[in-house]
Coordinates of C-alpha atoms in Angstrom, one line a residue:
M1 CA 49.2 -44.5 54.0
T2 CA 46.5 -45.3 51.4
V3 CA 43.1 -46.8 52.2
T4 CA 43.0 -50.5 51.5
E5 CA 39.6 -51.5 52.9
P6 CA 36.4 -51.0 51.0
I7 CA 33.4 -49.4 52.7
I8 CA 31.2 -52.0 51.1
A9 CA 33.0 -55.3 50.4
G10 CA 32.1 -57.8 47.8
F11 CA 30.9 -57.2 44.3
Y12 CA 29.2 -53.9 44.8
P13 CA 30.6 -51.9 41.9
D14 CA 29.7 -48.5 40.3
P15 CA 28.7 -46.8 43.5
S16 CA 26.3 -43.9 43.4
I17 CA 25.4 -41.9 46.5
C18 CA 23.0 -39.2 47.8
R19 CA 22.3 -37.7 51.1
V20 CA 19.1 -36.7 53.0
D21 CA 19.9 -34.7 56.2
D22 CA 22.4 -36.8 58.1
T23 CA 21.9 -40.1 56.3
Y24 CA 23.6 -41.3 53.1
Y25 CA 22.2 -43.8 50.6
L26 CA 24.4 -45.8 48.2
I27 CA 23.4 -48.1 45.3
N28 CA 25.4 -50.4 43.0
S29 CA 25.2 -52.4 39.8
S30 CA 23.7 -55.8 40.2
F31 CA 24.0 -57.3 36.7
E32 CA 22.2 -60.6 36.3
Y33 CA 21.3 -61.1 39.9
L34 CA 17.8 -60.5 41.3
P35 CA 16.6 -58.7 43.3
G36 CA 18.5 -55.9 41.6
I37 CA 20.2 -52.7 42.7
P38 CA 21.2 -53.1 46.4
I39 CA 20.7 -50.1 48.6
H40 CA 22.9 -49.4 51.7
A41 CA 22.5 -46.6 54.3
S42 CA 25.0 -44.9 56.6
T43 CA 25.3 -42.0 58.9
D44 CA 29.1 -41.8 58.9
L45 CA 30.1 -42.8 55.3
V46 CA 32.2 -45.7 56.7
T47 CA 29.7 -48.1 58.3
W48 CA 26.9 -49.2 55.9
N49 CA 23.8 -51.4 56.3
L50 CA 21.9 -53.1 53.5
V51 CA 18.4 -51.8 53.7
G52 CA 16.9 -53.4 50.6
N53 CA 16.9 -53.7 46.9
A54 CA 15.2 -51.5 44.4
L55 CA 14.1 -54.1 41.8
T56 CA 12.1 -56.7 43.7
R57 CA 9.3 -57.9 41.3
T58 CA 8.7 -58.9 37.7
T59 CA 6.8 -55.7 36.9
Q60 CA 10.1 -53.9 37.3
I61 CA 12.4 -56.3 35.5
A62 CA 11.8 -59.5 33.6
E63 CA 13.3 -62.8 34.7
H64 CA 15.0 -65.5 32.6
Q65 CA 16.9 -63.1 30.3
G66 CA 20.4 -62.0 29.5
Y67 CA 23.7 -63.6 30.2
P68 CA 26.5 -63.4 32.9
S69 CA 27.4 -59.8 33.6
A70 CA 24.4 -58.5 31.6
G71 CA 21.4 -57.0 33.4
I72 CA 21.7 -53.8 35.5
F73 CA 24.6 -51.5 34.7
A74 CA 25.7 -48.4 36.8
P75 CA 22.5 -46.9 38.2
T76 CA 22.4 -43.4 39.8
I77 CA 20.5 -42.5 42.9
R78 CA 19.4 -38.9 43.7
H79 CA 16.9 -37.2 46.1
H80 CA 14.8 -34.3 44.7
A81 CA 11.8 -32.6 46.1
G82 CA 11.2 -35.1 48.8
R83 CA 11.5 -38.2 46.5
F84 CA 14.2 -40.7 45.8
W85 CA 15.0 -41.4 42.2
I86 CA 17.1 -44.2 40.5
I87 CA 17.9 -44.1 36.9
G88 CA 19.6 -47.1 35.4
T89 CA 20.2 -49.3 32.3
N90 CA 19.1 -52.9 31.8
V91 CA 21.4 -53.9 28.9
N92 CA 19.0 -56.7 28.1
D93 CA 16.5 -54.0 27.1
I94 CA 18.9 -52.2 24.7
P95 CA 17.9 -54.4 21.6
L96 CA 14.3 -53.5 22.5
G97 CA 14.9 -49.8 22.1
R98 CA 13.4 -49.0 25.5
G99 CA 16.3 -46.7 26.7
H100 CA 17.1 -46.1 30.3
F101 CA 14.6 -46.7 33.1
L102 CA 13.5 -44.4 35.9
I103 CA 12.0 -45.5 39.2
H104 CA 11.1 -43.6 42.4
A105 CA 10.3 -44.2 46.0
D106 CA 9.4 -42.2 49.1
N107 CA 11.5 -44.5 51.3
P108 CA 14.9 -45.9 50.0
A109 CA 14.0 -49.3 51.5
G110 CA 11.1 -49.4 49.1
P111 CA 8.8 -50.2 47.6
W112 CA 10.1 -48.6 44.4
S113 CA 7.8 -47.8 41.5
D114 CA 7.5 -49.6 38.2
P115 CA 9.9 -48.2 35.6
I116 CA 9.3 -45.4 33.2
F117 CA 11.4 -45.9 30.1
I118 CA 13.2 -43.1 28.3
P119 CA 13.2 -43.8 24.6
G120 CA 16.0 -42.3 22.5
T121 CA 18.7 -43.0 25.1
T122 CA 20.5 -45.9 23.7
G123 CA 23.5 -46.5 26.0
I124 CA 24.7 -47.2 29.5
D125 CA 25.5 -45.5 32.8
P126 CA 22.7 -42.8 33.0
D127 CA 22.7 -39.9 35.4
I128 CA 19.8 -37.6 36.4
V129 CA 20.1 -34.0 37.7
W130 CA 17.7 -31.1 38.2
D131 CA 18.7 -27.6 37.2
E132 CA 17.9 -24.3 39.0
D133 CA 14.5 -24.2 37.3
G134 CA 13.6 -27.7 38.4
I135 CA 14.0 -29.2 35.0
A136 CA 15.4 -32.8 35.0
H137 CA 18.3 -33.7 32.7
V138 CA 19.4 -37.2 31.9
T139 CA 23.1 -37.8 30.9
W140 CA 24.5 -41.1 29.6
C141 CA 27.2 -42.8 27.7
S142 CA 25.9 -43.3 24.2
L143 CA 26.1 -46.6 22.3
D144 CA 24.4 -45.0 19.3
G145 CA 27.0 -45.1 16.5
S146 CA 25.3 -42.1 14.8
N147 CA 25.5 -40.0 17.9
P148 CA 28.4 -41.2 20.2
G149 CA 30.0 -39.7 23.3
I150 CA 28.5 -38.4 26.6
L151 CA 25.1 -37.1 25.7
S152 CA 22.6 -35.1 27.8
A153 CA 19.0 -34.0 27.3
P154 CA 16.1 -32.6 29.4
V155 CA 13.5 -35.2 30.3
D156 CA 9.9 -35.3 31.6
T157 CA 10.1 -37.6 34.6
D158 CA 6.4 -38.4 34.4
T159 CA 6.4 -39.7 30.8
G160 CA 10.1 -40.4 30.1
Q161 CA 10.0 -38.3 27.0
L162 CA 13.1 -36.2 26.1
Q163 CA 12.3 -32.5 25.8
D164 CA 15.1 -31.7 23.4
A165 CA 17.6 -33.4 21.1
P166 CA 20.5 -35.0 23.0
K167 CA 23.7 -32.9 23.0
Q168 CA 27.2 -34.1 23.3
L169 CA 28.9 -32.6 26.4
W170 CA 32.5 -33.9 26.6
E171 CA 34.6 -36.6 25.1
G172 CA 36.8 -37.0 28.1
T173 CA 40.6 -36.6 28.3
G174 CA 41.4 -39.0 25.6
L175 CA 41.5 -42.3 27.6
A176 CA 39.5 -45.3 26.4
F177 CA 35.8 -45.8 27.2
P178 CA 34.6 -42.4 28.6
E179 CA 31.5 -43.4 30.5
G180 CA 29.8 -43.3 33.9
P181 CA 28.9 -39.6 33.7
H182 CA 27.6 -37.6 36.7
L183 CA 26.5 -33.9 36.5
Y184 CA 26.5 -31.5 39.4
Q185 CA 25.7 -27.9 39.7
I186 CA 28.0 -26.5 42.4
G187 CA 28.2 -22.8 42.9
D188 CA 28.4 -21.0 39.5
W189 CA 29.7 -24.1 37.7
W190 CA 28.4 -27.3 36.2
Y191 CA 30.8 -30.2 36.8
L192 CA 30.9 -33.4 34.7
L193 CA 32.5 -36.4 36.3
L194 CA 33.5 -39.4 34.1
A195 CA 35.0 -42.8 34.3
E196 CA 37.7 -43.4 31.7
G197 CA 40.4 -45.9 30.8
G198 CA 38.1 -49.0 31.1
T199 CA 37.2 -50.6 34.4
E200 CA 40.4 -52.7 34.5
R201 CA 44.0 -51.6 35.5
G202 CA 43.8 -48.4 33.4
H203 CA 40.7 -47.1 35.2
A204 CA 40.4 -43.5 36.2
A205 CA 38.0 -40.7 37.2
T206 CA 38.2 -37.4 35.3
I207 CA 36.3 -34.2 35.6
A208 CA 35.5 -31.1 33.6
R209 CA 33.4 -27.9 34.2
S210 CA 31.3 -25.4 32.3
R211 CA 29.3 -22.3 33.1
T212 CA 26.2 -23.8 31.5
I213 CA 24.9 -27.4 31.5
E214 CA 25.2 -27.5 27.7
G215 CA 28.9 -26.7 27.8
P216 CA 31.6 -26.3 26.5
Y217 CA 33.4 -28.2 29.2
E218 CA 37.0 -27.6 30.1
S219 CA 39.1 -30.4 31.6
S220 CA 40.5 -30.1 35.1
P221 CA 44.3 -29.4 35.3
H222 CA 44.4 -32.0 38.0
N223 CA 43.1 -34.9 35.8
P224 CA 42.9 -37.7 36.3
L225 CA 41.0 -36.8 39.5
L226 CA 41.6 -40.4 40.7
S227 CA 43.6 -43.3 39.3
H228 CA 46.0 -46.0 40.5
R229 CA 47.2 -47.0 37.1
S230 CA 50.9 -48.1 37.1
L231 CA 51.1 -47.5 40.8
P232 CA 52.3 -50.3 43.3
L233 CA 49.2 -50.0 45.4
P234 CA 47.1 -52.9 46.9
V235 CA 43.8 -51.4 45.5
Q236 CA 43.6 -51.2 41.8
N237 CA 41.1 -50.4 39.0
V238 CA 39.9 -47.3 40.9
G239 CA 37.5 -45.0 39.2
H240 CA 33.8 -44.6 38.4
A241 CA 33.3 -42.1 41.2
D242 CA 30.3 -40.1 42.5
L243 CA 30.7 -36.9 44.6
I244 CA 28.7 -36.1 47.7
E245 CA 28.4 -32.9 49.8
L246 CA 28.3 -33.7 53.6
E247 CA 26.0 -32.2 56.1
D248 CA 28.7 -29.9 57.3
G249 CA 29.6 -28.6 53.9
A250 CA 32.7 -30.8 53.4
W251 CA 32.9 -33.1 50.3
A252 CA 33.7 -36.8 49.7
A253 CA 33.4 -39.3 46.9
V254 CA 32.7 -43.0 46.5
H255 CA 34.4 -45.0 43.8
L256 CA 35.0 -48.6 42.8
G257 CA 38.2 -50.5 43.2
V258 CA 39.5 -54.1 43.4
R259 CA 42.0 -56.0 45.7
P260 CA 44.1 -58.2 43.4
R261 CA 46.4 -60.8 44.8
G262 CA 48.8 -63.4 43.4
Q263 CA 51.4 -63.3 40.7
T264 CA 51.1 -61.0 37.7
P265 CA 48.6 -59.8 36.4
G266 CA 47.1 -60.1 39.9
F267 CA 43.7 -61.7 40.4
H268 CA 40.6 -60.1 42.1
V269 CA 37.9 -62.5 43.2
N270 CA 35.3 -60.6 45.1
G271 CA 34.5 -58.3 42.2
R272 CA 34.7 -54.5 42.1
E273 CA 34.0 -53.0 45.6
S274 CA 33.0 -49.6 46.9
F275 CA 35.6 -47.3 48.4
L276 CA 35.6 -43.8 50.0
V277 CA 37.9 -40.8 49.6
G278 CA 37.8 -37.2 50.8
I279 CA 37.5 -34.2 48.5
D280 CA 39.2 -30.8 48.8
W281 CA 38.4 -27.9 46.5
V282 CA 41.4 -26.1 45.1
D283 CA 40.8 -23.1 42.7
G284 CA 37.4 -24.4 41.9
W285 CA 38.4 -27.9 41.2
P286 CA 38.0 -31.1 43.3
V287 CA 41.2 -32.8 44.5
I288 CA 41.2 -36.3 46.1
D289 CA 42.4 -37.0 49.7
E290 CA 42.6 -40.8 49.8
D291 CA 43.5 -41.0 53.5
R292 CA 40.7 -38.8 55.0
Y293 CA 38.5 -41.8 56.0
P294 CA 40.4 -44.7 57.5
V295 CA 38.3 -47.9 57.2
T296 CA 38.9 -50.8 59.6
P297 CA 38.3 -54.4 58.6
T298 CA 34.7 -55.4 59.1
D299 CA 33.3 -58.7 60.3
H300 CA 30.8 -59.7 57.6
S301 CA 29.8 -63.0 59.3
F302 CA 26.2 -64.1 59.3
S303 CA 24.2 -67.2 60.1
D304 CA 20.7 -67.7 58.5
A305 CA 18.3 -70.4 59.6
F306 CA 15.5 -69.0 57.6
T307 CA 13.1 -68.6 60.5
T308 CA 11.0 -65.8 59.0
P309 CA 8.8 -66.0 55.9
A310 CA 10.7 -63.1 54.2
I311 CA 14.3 -63.9 53.5
H312 CA 17.1 -61.4 54.1
P313 CA 17.8 -59.0 51.2
R314 CA 21.3 -60.4 50.9
W315 CA 19.9 -63.4 49.2
L316 CA 19.9 -63.4 45.4
G317 CA 18.8 -65.5 42.4
V318 CA 20.6 -65.8 39.1
G319 CA 18.3 -64.1 36.7
V320 CA 15.2 -65.1 38.8
F321 CA 13.8 -63.9 42.1
P322 CA 14.4 -66.3 45.0
S323 CA 10.7 -66.2 45.8
T324 CA 10.1 -68.2 42.6
F325 CA 12.0 -71.2 43.8
T326 CA 12.0 -71.0 47.6
E327 CA 9.3 -71.4 50.3
P328 CA 9.4 -71.7 54.1
H329 CA 9.3 -75.2 55.5
P330 CA 6.5 -75.5 58.1
E331 CA 8.9 -77.1 60.6
G332 CA 11.7 -74.6 60.0
G333 CA 14.3 -74.0 57.3
L334 CA 13.8 -73.2 53.7
L335 CA 12.6 -75.4 50.8
I336 CA 14.4 -74.9 47.5
N337 CA 12.8 -76.4 44.4
S338 CA 14.9 -77.4 41.3
A339 CA 14.4 -75.2 38.3
A340 CA 13.1 -76.1 34.9
N341 CA 14.1 -75.1 31.4
G342 CA 17.8 -74.8 32.2
S343 CA 17.4 -71.9 34.6
H344 CA 18.8 -71.7 38.1
S345 CA 17.4 -72.3 41.6
L346 CA 20.6 -71.0 43.2
L347 CA 20.1 -69.1 46.4
S348 CA 23.2 -67.0 46.6
A349 CA 25.0 -64.3 48.6
R350 CA 28.1 -62.3 47.8
T351 CA 31.5 -63.2 49.3
T352 CA 32.9 -60.2 51.0
D353 CA 36.3 -61.1 52.4
L354 CA 39.8 -62.1 51.3
S355 CA 39.6 -65.1 53.6
W356 CA 36.3 -66.8 54.7
A357 CA 34.5 -70.0 55.4
A358 CA 30.9 -70.9 54.6
S359 CA 28.9 -74.0 55.4
T360 CA 25.4 -75.3 55.0
K361 CA 23.3 -78.4 55.9
F362 CA 20.4 -79.6 53.9
D363 CA 18.2 -82.7 53.6
A364 CA 18.0 -84.4 50.2
D365 CA 15.2 -86.9 51.0
A366 CA 13.2 -85.5 48.0
G367 CA 15.9 -84.5 45.6
E368 CA 19.5 -83.5 45.2
G369 CA 21.4 -80.3 45.9
R370 CA 24.7 -78.6 45.9
F371 CA 26.7 -75.9 47.7
V372 CA 28.9 -73.8 45.5
V373 CA 31.1 -70.8 45.2
R374 CA 30.8 -69.4 41.7
I375 CA 31.5 -66.5 39.4
D376 CA 29.3 -67.6 36.5
D377 CA 27.7 -70.7 35.0
K378 CA 31.0 -72.0 33.6
N379 CA 33.2 -71.4 36.6
W380 CA 32.3 -72.8 40.0
Y381 CA 33.5 -75.2 42.7
G382 CA 31.1 -77.1 44.8
L383 CA 29.8 -80.0 46.9
S384 CA 26.8 -82.0 45.8
Y385 CA 24.7 -84.3 48.0
D386 CA 22.1 -86.8 46.8
G387 CA 21.1 -88.3 50.1
T388 CA 23.9 -90.9 50.2
T389 CA 27.0 -89.4 48.7
V390 CA 28.9 -86.1 48.7
T391 CA 30.6 -85.3 45.4
A392 CA 33.2 -82.5 45.0
T393 CA 33.3 -80.8 41.6
V394 CA 35.6 -78.2 40.2
T395 CA 34.2 -76.6 37.0
I396 CA 36.5 -74.5 34.9
G397 CA 35.5 -73.0 31.6
G398 CA 32.3 -75.1 31.5
L399 CA 34.2 -78.4 32.0
P400 CA 33.2 -80.1 35.3
N401 CA 35.8 -82.3 37.0
T402 CA 34.9 -84.7 39.8
V403 CA 37.7 -84.4 42.4
G404 CA 36.3 -86.8 45.0
R405 CA 33.4 -88.6 46.6
W406 CA 32.5 -89.4 50.2
Q407 CA 29.7 -91.2 51.9
P408 CA 28.6 -89.8 55.3
P409 CA 27.0 -92.1 57.9
T410 CA 23.6 -93.5 56.8
G411 CA 20.7 -91.3 57.8
V412 CA 22.7 -88.3 58.6
S413 CA 22.7 -85.1 56.6
P414 CA 26.3 -83.9 56.3
F415 CA 27.6 -80.4 56.7
L416 CA 29.1 -79.0 53.5
Q417 CA 31.8 -76.4 53.8
I418 CA 33.7 -74.2 51.3
S419 CA 36.6 -72.0 52.5
A420 CA 38.9 -69.5 51.0
H421 CA 42.4 -69.4 52.5
P422 CA 45.4 -67.3 51.8
A423 CA 47.8 -68.8 49.3
P424 CA 51.3 -69.7 50.5
L425 CA 54.0 -67.1 49.7
L426 CA 57.0 -67.9 47.5
P427 CA 60.5 -67.0 48.7
H428 CA 60.3 -63.6 47.1
G429 CA 57.1 -62.8 49.0
V430 CA 54.5 -63.2 46.2
S431 CA 51.9 -66.0 46.0
L432 CA 51.0 -67.8 42.8
E433 CA 47.3 -67.8 43.5
P434 CA 45.0 -65.1 44.9
D435 CA 43.8 -67.8 47.4
L436 CA 43.1 -71.5 47.8
I437 CA 39.5 -72.9 47.9
E438 CA 39.1 -75.8 50.3
L439 CA 36.1 -78.2 49.9
T440 CA 35.1 -80.2 53.0
A441 CA 32.2 -82.3 54.3
G442 CA 31.6 -84.0 57.6
A443 CA 29.1 -85.6 59.9
D444 CA 29.1 -87.2 63.4
D445 CA 32.6 -85.9 64.2
V446 CA 33.9 -87.4 61.0
E447 CA 35.3 -84.9 58.5
H448 CA 36.4 -85.5 55.0
A449 CA 38.6 -82.9 53.1
F450 CA 38.5 -83.2 49.3
G451 CA 41.5 -80.8 48.9
T452 CA 42.4 -77.3 48.1
F453 CA 42.0 -75.8 44.6
D454 CA 43.5 -72.8 42.8
G455 CA 41.4 -69.6 43.3
R456 CA 42.6 -68.1 40.0
Y457 CA 40.0 -69.9 38.1
L458 CA 37.3 -68.1 40.0
S459 CA 38.7 -64.6 39.4
T460 CA 37.6 -61.9 37.0
E461 CA 41.0 -61.9 35.3
V462 CA 40.3 -65.5 34.2
T463 CA 36.6 -65.6 33.7
G464 CA 36.0 -62.1 32.5
G465 CA 32.8 -60.1 33.2
F466 CA 31.9 -57.6 35.9
T467 CA 30.8 -59.6 38.9
G468 CA 32.5 -61.4 41.7
R469 CA 32.1 -64.6 43.7
V470 CA 28.9 -65.7 45.4
I471 CA 28.2 -68.7 47.6
G472 CA 24.9 -70.5 47.2
V473 CA 22.7 -73.5 47.7
E474 CA 20.9 -75.0 44.8
A475 CA 18.4 -77.8 44.2
T476 CA 19.6 -79.7 41.2
V477 CA 16.9 -82.4 41.3
G478 CA 13.5 -82.3 43.0
Q479 CA 13.5 -80.4 46.3
I480 CA 15.9 -79.9 49.2
R481 CA 15.3 -78.5 52.7
V482 CA 18.0 -76.1 53.9
H483 CA 18.5 -75.9 57.6
H484 CA 20.9 -73.0 57.6
V485 CA 23.7 -71.2 55.8
Q486 CA 26.6 -69.8 57.8
Y487 CA 29.3 -67.4 56.5
E488 CA 32.4 -66.5 58.6
T489 CA 34.8 -63.7 58.0
N490 CA 38.0 -65.7 58.5
H491 CA 40.4 -64.1 60.8
N492 CA 42.0 -67.4 61.7
P493 CA 41.9 -69.8 58.7
V494 CA 43.3 -72.8 60.7
Q495 CA 40.7 -72.7 63.4
T496 CA 37.6 -71.6 61.5
R497 CA 36.7 -75.0 59.9
H498 CA 36.5 -76.7 63.3
E499 CA 34.7 -73.8 64.9
M500 CA 32.0 -73.9 62.3
K501 CA 31.7 -77.7 62.5
D502 CA 31.2 -77.3 66.3
A503 CA 28.5 -74.8 65.7
E504 CA 26.3 -77.3 63.8

């Protein structure tokens, strides 16, 4: 048996974890989506709840910048001396020479402080750790060609100033792209955990140790600590791990992985997700137990009618905060205003299942809108409504294709639905596609199906990048009033469409 279910599904990659008493806190990369750095909490390591986001305002991160899969890379969360700390990289800031950023909070649900930048730390994937004297050390994957490798230096957390010249700690085991460092002082040893091999099929976690934080570091005889490379397992790309000591003294690790489907090379569509493994210590080295924590499939369904002024932290904007283009409607629902200057007004949420159905209903009396599933600006499928006609569009590589139009009864706002269904199996038991995307609209017991479309073109293997699919509602012209958005974990793909229509 090998665990096949993530503890946090959907594109929640590069997990980092800390513990305070009996509660664990986990954060992830968020890339171009805002608010940034989602924060989950758990008391059992298996069941997690989204408690907020760390980057929630423009004094922490600028809007309207970057490109798909830019933004926030691989942050680390730690708890020290009664305070939570997050250190991360905004790759949009690298050309500005700001270095990594450091924020803190008394409560992981926020609010989090404005950032302190750490100049002289050009790179990605930073980590922070405090030594026995209480001195903070920042460690990162350098992108400075004159000083490459995994670098580390002491830092003043009040000012962001390095207190010594960065030193190279370890170059890894020889695999490509040594990155994602985490330092731990455990007993008499300093352990340095890395991600290696790239975040695709060659991904791995490796570890080394030293008697001092400066090194030299010796590689574990068990390396790679974790990898599924070249193995016929349903979860692939595993790596980028973070260790955690449990309240009872046992150990575990979180790591990223993907669930590819379809013919070779396999296609993952929900991004890189967060998984959990156990840790044993053998002769002073960590050894992975992948079966210690069985994870059962989770129902991720939600229905949001936007009945409160503050929207749920699941909702994201593409490079902008949702608060800049949404406002409550006085009679219920949510107003979405179209964006200017080529930016987005897409209110989006991550897809989290291998099979799902999502629907919405909005009024287009004062504008036009659309309901989409997307990976990036150039790759999305969706349904547009202008008050009279529903138009289905499949956009691949930036080339939009109209695949159908339908007119609902006059004066009735239709429901718009997008579903992801399992692809049919070929005789040898493999499907061509990872899934099929169905586009449907309906009103007054009349339903119009536009067809099903190949899910490969909304997969990371086709589009590239580091994110996964989101569903979202966007005002493309003027203003729309959204009555609700509903998402269903699809345990019965045949029935779900009709069940959701009946719920309108």
